Amino acid sequence: EPVLELRGIEKVYLRGEAGEVRVLDGAECRLTPGEMVALVAPSGAGKSTLLHIAGLLDTADAGTVAIGGTDYTTASDRRRTVARRRDVGFVYQFHHLLPEFSALENVVLPQLANGVPRAEARTRAEELLDRVGILPRATHRPAALSGGEQQRVAFCRALANAPRLLLADEPTGNLDPATSETVFDALTRLVRETGLAALIATHNLDLAARMDRVLVLREGRLVPQ
Ligand code: ADP
Ligand code: ADP
C-alpha cells in the first residue's frame, strides 16, 4: 500500500487585486515504502504548498490525501494532528533546532512528546545520530555545529518518531555543494535503512538525478521527468 497518495489536489490562493491564483491544479502522486522522490520546480511554483498539504499541515480545496492507506481529506483537525505527529517527519532549509538543547536532546524531545520513555528515546537518538556520523558531536548545541551537521541532526529529529513519510523542503538549499552531498548521502542511508518514503523538494538537479524518481511541478500538476 502507498505511503502517500495525493489525488486531484487543487489549491487556490486569493491575492487581493490579482484575484485568484491557482497554485495546484490536479496534482497527483503515489509514494511507496523506501522510495526517494525529488520534487523539482521553480520558486513560487507551489512546492511548499504541496508539501504542507501532503503533511496534513494545510488542506486542499479539492482532491484527496491518504497516508499509509488512511484518507485524511475530511478528517478532524485532531485526527490530522495525531497522524502528522506519528506518521510524518519534516525537514526545512533552515534546521529550526532548539538552540538551548544539545543535538542529542533535540532528537530525544520529540519522542518524549510522543510518550516514549526517556531511556528508550535516548538509545534511539544515539542510533540515529550514529548513522549520520554525528554521534561524537551529540552533546554540542546547534550553534557549535556546522551547517551540514545541523541539517543531519534535523534529519534525525524528523525521523525520531519513526514516521512513514519524510517531507523535505530544500534540505540542502543553504549548504555548499560538497556539504550538500554529505547531507544527502546521510539522508539516503536513513531512508534506505528505515524503509520510509521521502518527498524532497530541491533545486539541486544533481541530487534530484540520484533519487529514484523526479516529479516536476508544472502548472499545478506533478509531471514525471
Ligand atoms: P514554492 O515553495 O514552490 O516556492 P509556495 O508553495 O511557497 O511555492 O507558493 C506558491 C505560490 O503561492 C506563490 O506564488 C506564493 O506567493 C503563493 N502563496 C503561498 N502561500 C500563500 C498564502 N498563504 N496566501 C497567498 N498566496 C500564497
Ligand atoms: P508539535 O509536536 O511540536 O506541536 P506539530 O504537531 O505542531 O508539532 O507539528 C509536527 C511537525 O510539523 C513539526 O515538527 C513541524 O516541523 C511541522 N510544523 C508544524 N506547524 C508548522 C507550520 N505552521 N509550518 C511548517 N511546519 C510546521
Coordinates of N, CA and C and ligand atoms in Angstrom, one line a residue:
E1 N 0.8 -1.2 0.0 CA 0.0 0.0 0.0 C 0.9 1.2 0.0
P2 N 0.5 2.3 -0.7 CA 1.3 3.5 -0.8 C 1.4 4.2 0.6
V3 N 2.6 4.8 0.8 CA 2.8 5.6 2.0 C 2.1 7.0 1.9
L4 N 2.2 7.5 0.7 CA 1.5 8.8 0.4 C 0.7 8.7 -0.9
E5 N -0.5 9.1 -0.9 CA -1.3 9.1 -2.2 C -2.0 10.5 -2.2
L6 N -1.7 11.2 -3.2 CA -2.4 12.5 -3.5 C -3.1 12.4 -4.8
R7 N -4.4 12.7 -4.8 CA -5.2 12.7 -6.0 C -6.0 14.0 -6.2
G8 N -5.8 14.5 -7.4 CA -6.6 15.7 -7.9 C -6.5 16.9 -6.9
I9 N -5.3 17.1 -6.4 CA -5.1 18.2 -5.4 C -5.2 19.6 -6.1
E10 N -6.1 20.4 -5.6 CA -6.2 21.8 -6.1 C -6.1 22.7 -4.9
K11 N -5.4 23.8 -5.2 CA -5.3 24.9 -4.1 C -5.3 26.2 -4.8
V12 N -6.1 27.1 -4.3 CA -6.3 28.4 -4.9 C -6.0 29.4 -3.8
Y13 N -5.1 30.4 -4.0 CA -4.9 31.5 -3.1 C -5.6 32.7 -3.6
L14 N -6.2 33.5 -2.7 CA -6.7 34.8 -3.1 C -5.6 35.9 -2.9
R15 N -5.4 36.7 -3.9 CA -4.3 37.7 -3.7 C -4.8 39.1 -4.1
G16 N -5.7 39.6 -3.3 CA -6.1 41.0 -3.4 C -6.5 41.3 -4.9
E17 N -5.9 42.4 -5.4 CA -6.2 42.9 -6.7 C -6.0 41.8 -7.8
A18 N -4.9 41.0 -7.5 CA -4.5 40.0 -8.5 C -5.6 38.9 -8.7
G19 N -6.5 38.9 -7.7 CA -7.6 37.8 -7.8 C -7.1 36.5 -7.4
E20 N -7.6 35.4 -8.0 CA -7.3 34.1 -7.6 C -6.0 33.6 -8.3
V21 N -5.2 32.9 -7.5 CA -4.0 32.2 -8.1 C -4.2 30.7 -7.8
R22 N -4.3 30.0 -8.9 CA -4.4 28.5 -8.8 C -3.0 27.9 -8.7
V23 N -2.6 27.6 -7.5 CA -1.2 27.1 -7.3 C -1.1 25.6 -7.7
L24 N -2.1 24.8 -7.2 CA -2.1 23.4 -7.5 C -3.4 23.1 -8.3
D25 N -3.3 22.3 -9.4 CA -4.4 22.2 -10.3 C -4.5 20.7 -10.8
G26 N -4.8 19.8 -9.8 CA -4.9 18.4 -10.2 C -3.6 17.6 -9.9
A27 N -2.8 18.1 -8.9 CA -1.6 17.4 -8.6 C -1.8 16.0 -8.0
E28 N -1.1 15.0 -8.5 CA -1.3 13.6 -8.1 C 0.1 13.0 -7.9
C29 N 0.2 12.1 -6.9 CA 1.4 11.3 -6.8 C 1.1 10.1 -5.8
R30 N 2.0 9.1 -5.9 CA 1.9 7.9 -5.1 C 3.3 7.5 -4.7
L31 N 3.6 7.5 -3.4 CA 4.9 7.1 -3.0 C 4.8 5.8 -2.3
T32 N 5.7 4.8 -2.6 CA 5.7 3.5 -2.0 C 6.9 3.4 -1.0
P33 N 6.8 2.5 0.0 CA 7.8 2.4 1.0 C 9.2 2.3 0.4
G34 N 10.2 3.1 1.0 CA 11.6 3.0 0.6 C 11.9 3.9 -0.6
E35 N 10.9 4.6 -1.1 CA 11.2 5.4 -2.3 C 11.6 6.8 -1.9
M36 N 12.6 7.3 -2.6 CA 13.1 8.7 -2.5 C 12.7 9.4 -3.8
V37 N 11.8 10.4 -3.7 CA 11.3 11.1 -4.9 C 11.7 12.6 -4.8
A38 N 12.3 13.1 -5.9 CA 12.6 14.5 -5.9 C 11.4 15.3 -6.4
L39 N 11.2 16.5 -5.8 CA 10.2 17.4 -6.3 C 10.9 18.6 -6.8
V40 N 10.8 18.9 -8.1 CA 11.5 20.0 -8.7 C 10.6 21.0 -9.3
A41 N 10.9 22.2 -9.1 CA 10.1 23.3 -9.7 C 10.8 24.6 -9.4
P42 N 10.5 25.7 -10.2 CA 11.0 27.0 -9.9 C 10.4 27.5 -8.6
S43 N 11.0 28.5 -8.0 CA 10.5 29.2 -6.8 C 9.1 29.7 -7.1
G44 N 8.2 29.6 -6.2 CA 6.8 30.1 -6.4 C 5.9 29.2 -7.1
A45 N 6.4 28.0 -7.5 CA 5.5 27.1 -8.3 C 4.5 26.3 -7.4
G46 N 4.8 26.3 -6.0 CA 3.9 25.7 -5.1 C 4.4 24.4 -4.4
K47 N 5.7 24.3 -4.4 CA 6.3 23.1 -3.7 C 6.0 23.1 -2.2
S48 N 6.1 24.2 -1.5 CA 5.8 24.3 -0.1 C 4.4 24.0 0.2
T49 N 3.5 24.6 -0.7 CA 2.1 24.3 -0.5 C 1.8 22.8 -0.7
L50 N 2.4 22.2 -1.7 CA 2.1 20.8 -1.9 C 2.6 20.0 -0.7
L51 N 3.8 20.3 -0.2 CA 4.4 19.5 1.0 C 3.5 19.7 2.2
H52 N 3.0 20.9 2.4 CA 2.2 21.2 3.6 C 0.9 20.4 3.5
I53 N 0.3 20.3 2.3 CA -0.9 19.5 2.1 C -0.6 18.0 2.3
A54 N 0.5 17.6 1.8 CA 0.8 16.2 1.9 C 1.1 15.8 3.4
G55 N 1.6 16.8 4.1 CA 2.0 16.5 5.5 C 0.9 16.9 6.5
L56 N -0.3 17.2 6.0 CA -1.5 17.4 6.8 C -1.4 18.7 7.6
L57 N -0.5 19.6 7.2 CA -0.4 20.9 7.8 C -1.4 21.9 7.2
D58 N -1.8 21.7 6.0 CA -2.7 22.6 5.3 C -3.7 21.7 4.6
T59 N -4.9 22.2 4.2 CA -5.9 21.4 3.5 C -6.0 21.9 2.0
A60 N -6.3 21.0 1.2 CA -6.5 21.3 -0.2 C -8.0 21.9 -0.4
D61 N -8.2 22.5 -1.5 CA -9.6 23.0 -1.9 C -10.3 21.8 -2.5
A62 N -9.6 20.9 -3.2 CA -10.2 19.7 -3.7 C -9.2 18.6 -3.8
G63 N -9.6 17.4 -3.9 CA -8.7 16.3 -4.0 C -8.6 15.5 -2.7
T64 N -7.8 14.4 -2.7 CA -7.7 13.6 -1.5 C -6.3 13.3 -1.1
V65 N -6.1 13.2 0.2 CA -4.8 12.9 0.8 C -4.9 11.7 1.6
A66 N -4.1 10.7 1.3 CA -4.0 9.5 2.1 C -2.6 9.2 2.5
I67 N -2.4 8.8 3.8 CA -1.1 8.4 4.3 C -1.3 7.1 4.9
G68 N -0.4 6.2 4.5 CA -0.5 4.8 5.0 C -1.8 4.1 4.7
G69 N -2.5 4.5 3.6 CA -3.7 3.9 3.3 C -4.9 4.5 4.0
T70 N -4.7 5.5 4.8 CA -5.8 6.1 5.5 C -6.1 7.5 4.9
D71 N -7.3 7.7 4.5 CA -7.7 9.0 3.9 C -8.0 10.1 4.9
Y72 N -7.2 11.2 4.9 CA -7.4 12.2 5.9 C -8.1 13.5 5.3
T73 N -8.6 13.4 4.1 CA -9.1 14.5 3.4 C -10.2 15.2 4.3
T74 N -11.1 14.5 4.9 CA -12.1 15.1 5.6 C -12.0 14.8 7.1
A75 N -10.8 14.4 7.6 CA -10.6 14.1 9.0 C -10.6 15.3 9.8
S76 N -11.0 15.2 11.1 CA -10.9 16.3 12.0 C -9.5 16.8 12.2
D77 N -9.4 18.1 12.7 CA -8.0 18.6 13.0 C -7.3 17.7 14.0
R78 N -8.0 17.2 14.9 CA -7.4 16.4 16.0 C -6.8 15.1 15.3
R79 N -7.6 14.5 14.5 CA -7.0 13.2 13.8 C -5.9 13.6 12.9
R80 N -6.0 14.7 12.2 CA -4.9 15.1 11.3 C -3.6 15.4 12.1
T81 N -3.7 16.0 13.3 CA -2.6 16.3 14.1 C -1.9 15.0 14.6
V82 N -2.8 14.1 15.1 CA -2.2 12.9 15.6 C -1.5 12.1 14.5
A83 N -2.1 12.1 13.3 CA -1.5 11.4 12.2 C -0.2 12.1 11.8
R84 N -0.2 13.4 11.8 CA 1.0 14.2 11.4 C 2.2 13.8 12.4
R85 N 1.9 13.9 13.7 CA 3.0 13.6 14.7 C 3.5 12.2 14.6
R86 N 2.6 11.3 14.3 CA 3.0 9.9 14.2 C 3.7 9.5 12.9
D87 N 3.1 10.0 11.8 CA 3.5 9.4 10.5 C 4.4 10.3 9.6
V88 N 4.5 11.6 10.0 CA 5.2 12.5 9.1 C 6.4 13.2 9.8
G89 N 7.5 13.2 9.1 CA 8.7 14.0 9.6 C 8.9 15.1 8.6
F90 N 9.3 16.3 9.1 CA 9.5 17.4 8.2 C 11.0 17.9 8.4
V91 N 11.6 18.3 7.3 CA 12.9 19.0 7.3 C 12.8 20.2 6.4
Y92 N 13.4 21.3 6.9 CA 13.3 22.5 6.1 C 14.7 23.0 5.7
Q93 N 14.8 24.1 5.0 CA 16.1 24.6 4.5 C 16.9 25.0 5.8
F94 N 16.2 25.6 6.7 CA 16.9 26.0 8.0 C 16.4 25.1 9.0
H95 N 17.4 24.6 9.9 CA 17.1 23.5 10.7 C 16.1 23.6 11.8
H96 N 15.9 24.8 12.3 CA 14.9 25.0 13.4 C 15.1 24.1 14.6
L97 N 16.4 23.8 14.9 CA 16.7 23.0 16.1 C 16.5 24.0 17.3
L98 N 16.2 23.4 18.5 CA 16.1 24.2 19.7 C 17.5 24.6 20.1
P99 N 17.8 25.9 20.2 CA 19.2 26.4 20.4 C 19.7 26.1 21.8
E100 N 18.8 25.9 22.8 CA 19.3 25.8 24.2 C 19.6 24.3 24.5
F101 N 19.3 23.4 23.5 CA 19.4 22.0 23.8 C 20.5 21.4 22.9
S102 N 21.1 20.3 23.4 CA 22.2 19.6 22.7 C 21.5 18.9 21.4
A103 N 22.4 18.5 20.5 CA 22.0 17.7 19.4 C 21.2 16.5 19.8
L104 N 21.7 15.8 20.8 CA 21.0 14.6 21.3 C 19.6 14.9 21.9
E105 N 19.5 16.0 22.7 CA 18.3 16.4 23.3 C 17.3 16.8 22.2
N106 N 17.7 17.4 21.1 CA 16.9 17.8 20.0 C 16.2 16.6 19.4
V107 N 16.9 15.4 19.4 CA 16.3 14.2 18.9 C 15.5 13.4 19.9
V108 N 15.8 13.6 21.2 CA 15.1 13.0 22.3 C 13.7 13.6 22.5
L109 N 13.7 14.9 22.5 CA 12.5 15.7 22.9 C 11.2 15.3 22.1
P110 N 11.3 15.2 20.8 CA 10.0 14.8 20.1 C 9.5 13.5 20.5
Q111 N 10.4 12.6 20.9 CA 10.0 11.3 21.3 C 9.3 11.3 22.7
L112 N 9.8 12.2 23.6 CA 9.2 12.3 24.9 C 7.8 12.9 24.7
A113 N 7.7 13.8 23.8 CA 6.4 14.4 23.5 C 5.4 13.4 23.0
N114 N 5.9 12.3 22.4 CA 5.1 11.2 21.9 C 4.9 10.1 22.9
G115 N 5.4 10.3 24.1 CA 5.2 9.3 25.2 C 6.3 8.2 25.3
V116 N 7.4 8.3 24.5 CA 8.4 7.3 24.6 C 9.2 7.5 25.9
P117 N 9.5 6.4 26.6 CA 10.3 6.6 27.9 C 11.7 7.2 27.6
R118 N 12.3 7.9 28.5 CA 13.5 8.7 28.2 C 14.7 7.7 27.8
A119 N 14.8 6.6 28.5 CA 16.0 5.8 28.2 C 15.9 5.2 26.8
E120 N 14.7 4.8 26.4 CA 14.4 4.3 25.0 C 14.7 5.4 24.0
A121 N 14.2 6.6 24.3 CA 14.3 7.8 23.4 C 15.8 8.1 23.2
R122 N 16.6 8.0 24.3 CA 18.0 8.3 24.2 C 18.7 7.3 23.3
T123 N 18.4 6.0 23.5 CA 19.0 5.0 22.7 C 18.7 5.2 21.2
R124 N 17.5 5.5 20.9 CA 17.1 5.7 19.5 C 17.8 6.9 19.0
A125 N 17.9 8.0 19.7 CA 18.5 9.2 19.3 C 20.0 9.0 19.0
E126 N 20.6 8.2 19.9 CA 22.1 7.9 19.7 C 22.2 7.0 18.4
E127 N 21.3 6.1 18.2 CA 21.4 5.3 17.0 C 21.3 6.1 15.7
L128 N 20.3 7.0 15.7 CA 20.1 7.9 14.5 C 21.3 8.8 14.3
L129 N 21.8 9.4 15.4 CA 23.0 10.3 15.2 C 24.2 9.5 14.7
D130 N 24.3 8.3 15.2 CA 25.5 7.5 14.8 C 25.4 7.2 13.3
R131 N 24.2 6.9 12.8 CA 24.0 6.5 11.4 C 24.4 7.6 10.5
V132 N 24.3 8.9 10.9 CA 24.7 10.0 10.1 C 26.0 10.6 10.5
G133 N 26.7 9.9 11.4 CA 28.1 10.3 11.7 C 28.2 11.5 12.6
I134 N 27.2 11.7 13.4 CA 27.2 12.9 14.3 C 27.3 12.5 15.8
L135 N 27.3 11.2 16.1 CA 27.3 10.9 17.5 C 28.4 11.5 18.3
P136 N 29.7 11.7 17.7 CA 30.7 12.3 18.5 C 30.4 13.8 18.9
R137 N 29.4 14.4 18.2 CA 29.0 15.8 18.4 C 27.7 15.9 19.1
A138 N 27.2 14.8 19.7 CA 25.9 14.7 20.2 C 25.7 15.7 21.4
T139 N 26.7 16.0 22.2 CA 26.5 16.9 23.3 C 26.6 18.4 23.0
H140 N 26.9 18.7 21.7 CA 27.0 20.1 21.4 C 25.7 20.7 21.1
R141 N 25.5 22.0 21.4 CA 24.3 22.7 20.9 C 24.4 23.0 19.5
P142 N 23.3 23.3 18.8 CA 23.3 23.5 17.4 C 24.3 24.6 16.9
A143 N 24.4 25.7 17.7 CA 25.3 26.8 17.3 C 26.8 26.3 17.2
A144 N 27.1 25.2 17.9 CA 28.5 24.8 17.8 C 28.7 23.8 16.7
L145 N 27.7 23.5 15.9 CA 27.8 22.6 14.8 C 27.9 23.3 13.5
S146 N 28.5 22.7 12.5 CA 28.5 23.3 11.1 C 27.1 23.2 10.5
G147 N 26.9 23.9 9.4 CA 25.6 23.8 8.7 C 25.2 22.4 8.3
G148 N 26.2 21.7 7.8 CA 25.9 20.3 7.4 C 25.6 19.4 8.6
E149 N 26.3 19.6 9.7 CA 26.0 18.8 10.9 C 24.6 19.2 11.4
Q150 N 24.2 20.4 11.4 CA 22.9 20.9 11.9 C 21.8 20.2 11.1
Q151 N 22.0 20.1 9.7 CA 21.0 19.5 8.9 C 20.9 18.0 9.1
R152 N 22.0 17.4 9.4 CA 22.0 15.9 9.7 C 21.2 15.7 11.0
V153 N 21.4 16.6 12.0 CA 20.7 16.5 13.2 C 19.2 16.7 13.0
A154 N 18.9 17.6 12.1 CA 17.5 17.9 11.7 C 16.8 16.7 11.1
F155 N 17.6 15.9 10.3 CA 17.0 14.7 9.7 C 16.7 13.7 10.8
C156 N 17.7 13.6 11.8 CA 17.5 12.6 12.9 C 16.3 13.0 13.7
R157 N 16.1 14.3 13.9 CA 14.9 14.8 14.7 C 13.6 14.4 13.9
A158 N 13.7 14.6 12.6 CA 12.5 14.4 11.8 C 12.1 12.9 11.8
L159 N 13.1 12.0 12.0 CA 12.9 10.6 12.0 C 12.8 10.0 13.4
A160 N 12.8 10.9 14.4 CA 12.9 10.4 15.8 C 11.7 9.5 16.1
N161 N 10.5 9.9 15.7 CA 9.4 9.1 16.0 C 9.0 8.0 14.9
A162 N 10.0 7.7 14.1 CA 9.9 6.7 13.1 C 8.6 6.9 12.2
P163 N 8.6 8.0 11.5 CA 7.4 8.3 10.6 C 7.5 7.4 9.4
R164 N 6.3 7.3 8.7 CA 6.3 6.6 7.4 C 6.8 7.4 6.3
L165 N 6.6 8.7 6.5 CA 6.8 9.7 5.4 C 7.7 10.8 5.8
L166 N 8.7 11.1 5.0 CA 9.6 12.3 5.3 C 9.3 13.3 4.2
L167 N 9.0 14.5 4.6 CA 8.8 15.6 3.6 C 9.9 16.6 3.9
A168 N 10.7 17.0 2.8 CA 11.8 17.9 3.0 C 11.7 19.0 2.0
D169 N 11.8 20.2 2.5 CA 11.7 21.4 1.6 C 13.1 22.1 1.5
E170 N 13.7 21.8 0.4 CA 15.1 22.4 0.2 C 16.0 22.1 1.3
P171 N 16.2 20.8 1.7 CA 17.0 20.5 2.9 C 18.5 20.8 2.7
T172 N 19.0 21.0 1.5 CA 20.4 21.3 1.3 C 20.5 22.7 0.7
G173 N 19.4 23.5 0.7 CA 19.4 24.8 0.0 C 20.3 25.8 0.5
N174 N 20.7 25.6 1.8 CA 21.6 26.5 2.5 C 23.0 26.1 2.6
L175 N 23.4 25.0 1.9 CA 24.7 24.3 2.0 C 25.5 24.4 0.8
D176 N 26.8 24.4 0.9 CA 27.7 24.4 -0.3 C 27.6 23.0 -0.9
P177 N 28.0 22.9 -2.2 CA 27.8 21.6 -2.9 C 28.4 20.4 -2.2
A178 N 29.6 20.5 -1.7 CA 30.2 19.3 -1.1 C 29.5 18.9 0.2
T179 N 29.1 19.9 1.0 CA 28.3 19.6 2.2 C 26.9 19.0 1.8
S180 N 26.3 19.5 0.7 CA 25.0 19.0 0.3 C 25.1 17.5 0.0
E181 N 26.2 17.1 -0.7 CA 26.5 15.7 -1.0 C 26.5 14.9 0.3
T182 N 27.3 15.3 1.3 CA 27.4 14.6 2.5 C 26.0 14.4 3.2
V183 N 25.3 15.5 3.3 CA 24.0 15.5 3.9 C 23.0 14.6 3.2
F184 N 23.1 14.7 1.8 CA 22.2 13.9 1.0 C 22.6 12.4 1.2
D185 N 23.8 12.1 1.2 CA 24.2 10.7 1.5 C 23.7 10.2 2.8
A186 N 23.8 11.0 3.8 CA 23.3 10.6 5.1 C 21.8 10.4 5.1
L187 N 21.1 11.3 4.4 CA 19.6 11.1 4.2 C 19.3 9.8 3.5
T188 N 20.0 9.6 2.4 CA 19.8 8.4 1.6 C 19.9 7.1 2.5
R189 N 21.0 7.1 3.3 CA 21.2 6.0 4.2 C 20.0 5.8 5.2
L190 N 19.6 6.9 5.7 CA 18.4 6.8 6.7 C 17.2 6.3 6.0
V191 N 16.9 6.8 4.8 CA 15.7 6.3 4.0 C 15.8 4.8 3.7
R192 N 17.0 4.4 3.2 CA 17.2 3.0 2.8 C 17.1 2.1 4.0
E193 N 17.6 2.5 5.1 CA 17.6 1.6 6.3 C 16.2 1.5 7.0
T194 N 15.4 2.6 6.9 CA 14.2 2.6 7.6 C 13.0 2.2 6.7
G195 N 13.2 2.3 5.4 CA 12.0 1.9 4.5 C 10.9 3.0 4.5
L196 N 11.2 4.2 5.0 CA 10.2 5.2 4.8 C 10.2 5.8 3.4
A197 N 9.2 6.5 3.1 CA 9.2 7.2 1.8 C 9.5 8.6 2.0
A198 N 10.3 9.2 1.0 CA 10.7 10.6 1.2 C 10.3 11.4 -0.1
L199 N 9.7 12.6 0.1 CA 9.5 13.5 -1.0 C 10.3 14.7 -0.7
I200 N 11.3 15.0 -1.6 CA 12.3 16.0 -1.3 C 12.3 17.1 -2.3
A201 N 11.9 18.3 -1.9 CA 11.9 19.4 -2.9 C 13.4 19.9 -2.9
T202 N 13.9 20.1 -4.1 CA 15.2 20.6 -4.3 C 15.4 21.3 -5.6
H203 N 16.3 22.3 -5.5 CA 16.8 23.0 -6.8 C 18.0 22.3 -7.3
N204 N 18.6 21.4 -6.6 CA 19.8 20.8 -7.0 C 19.6 19.6 -7.9
L205 N 19.8 19.8 -9.2 CA 19.4 18.8 -10.2 C 20.3 17.6 -10.1
D206 N 21.6 17.8 -9.6 CA 22.5 16.6 -9.5 C 21.9 15.7 -8.4
L207 N 21.4 16.3 -7.3 CA 20.9 15.4 -6.2 C 19.6 14.8 -6.7
A208 N 18.8 15.6 -7.4 CA 17.5 15.1 -7.9 C 17.7 13.8 -8.7
A209 N 18.7 13.9 -9.6 CA 19.0 12.8 -10.5 C 19.4 11.5 -9.8
R210 N 19.9 11.7 -8.5 CA 20.3 10.5 -7.8 C 19.2 9.9 -7.0
M211 N 18.0 10.5 -7.0 CA 16.8 9.9 -6.3 C 16.2 8.8 -7.3
D212 N 15.2 8.1 -6.7 CA 14.5 7.1 -7.5 C 13.7 7.6 -8.7
R213 N 13.1 8.8 -8.5 CA 12.3 9.4 -9.5 C 12.3 10.9 -9.3
V214 N 12.0 11.6 -10.3 CA 11.9 13.1 -10.3 C 10.4 13.5 -10.7
L215 N 9.8 14.2 -9.9 CA 8.5 14.8 -10.2 C 8.7 16.3 -10.4
V216 N 8.2 16.8 -11.5 CA 8.3 18.3 -11.8 C 6.9 18.9 -11.5
L217 N 6.9 19.9 -10.7 CA 5.6 20.6 -10.5 C 5.5 21.7 -11.6
R218 N 4.6 21.5 -12.5 CA 4.4 22.4 -13.6 C 2.9 22.7 -13.8
E219 N 2.6 24.0 -13.8 CA 1.2 24.4 -14.0 C 0.3 23.7 -13.0
G220 N 0.8 23.5 -11.8 CA -0.1 22.9 -10.8 C -0.2 21.4 -10.8
R221 N 0.5 20.8 -11.7 CA 0.4 19.3 -11.7 C 1.8 18.7 -11.5
L222 N 1.8 17.5 -11.1 CA 3.1 16.8 -10.9 C 3.3 15.9 -12.2
V223 N 4.4 16.2 -12.8 CA 4.7 15.5 -14.1 C 6.0 14.7 -13.9
P224 N 6.0 13.4 -14.2 CA 7.2 12.6 -14.1 C 8.2 13.1 -15.1
Q225 N 9.5 13.2 -14.7 CA 10.5 13.6 -15.6 C 11.2 12.5 -16.3
Ligands
ADP1 P1 7.4 27.3 -3.6 O1 7.6 26.5 -2.4 O2 7.4 26.4 -4.9 O3 8.3 28.5 -3.7 P2 4.9 28.1 -2.5 O4 4.1 26.9 -2.3 O5 5.6 28.7 -1.3 O6 5.9 27.9 -3.6 O7 4.0 29.3 -3.1 C1 3.3 29.1 -4.3 C2 2.6 30.4 -4.7 O8 1.5 30.6 -3.8 C3 3.5 31.6 -4.6 O9 3.1 32.5 -5.7 C4 3.1 32.2 -3.3 O10 3.3 33.6 -3.3 C5 1.7 31.8 -3.2 N1 1.3 31.6 -1.8 C6 1.8 30.8 -0.9 N2 1.2 30.8 0.3 C7 0.2 31.8 0.2 C8 -0.8 32.3 1.1 N3 -0.9 31.8 2.3 N4 -1.6 33.2 0.6 C9 -1.5 33.7 -0.7 N5 -0.5 33.3 -1.6 C10 0.3 32.3 -1.1
ADP2 P1 4.5 19.7 18.0 O1 4.5 18.3 18.4 O2 5.8 20.4 18.1 O3 3.3 20.5 18.4 P2 3.1 19.7 15.4 O4 2.3 18.5 15.6 O5 2.5 21.1 15.5 O6 4.4 19.6 16.4 O7 3.9 19.6 14.0 C1 4.6 18.5 13.7 C2 5.7 19.0 12.7 O8 5.1 19.8 11.7 C3 6.7 19.8 13.4 O9 7.9 19.1 13.6 C4 7.0 20.9 12.4 O10 8.2 20.7 11.8 C5 5.9 20.9 11.4 N1 5.1 22.1 11.5 C6 4.1 22.4 12.4 N2 3.5 23.5 12.2 C7 4.1 24.0 11.0 C8 3.9 25.2 10.2 N3 3.0 26.1 10.5 N4 4.6 25.3 9.2 C9 5.6 24.4 8.9 N5 5.8 23.3 9.6 C10 5.1 23.1 10.7

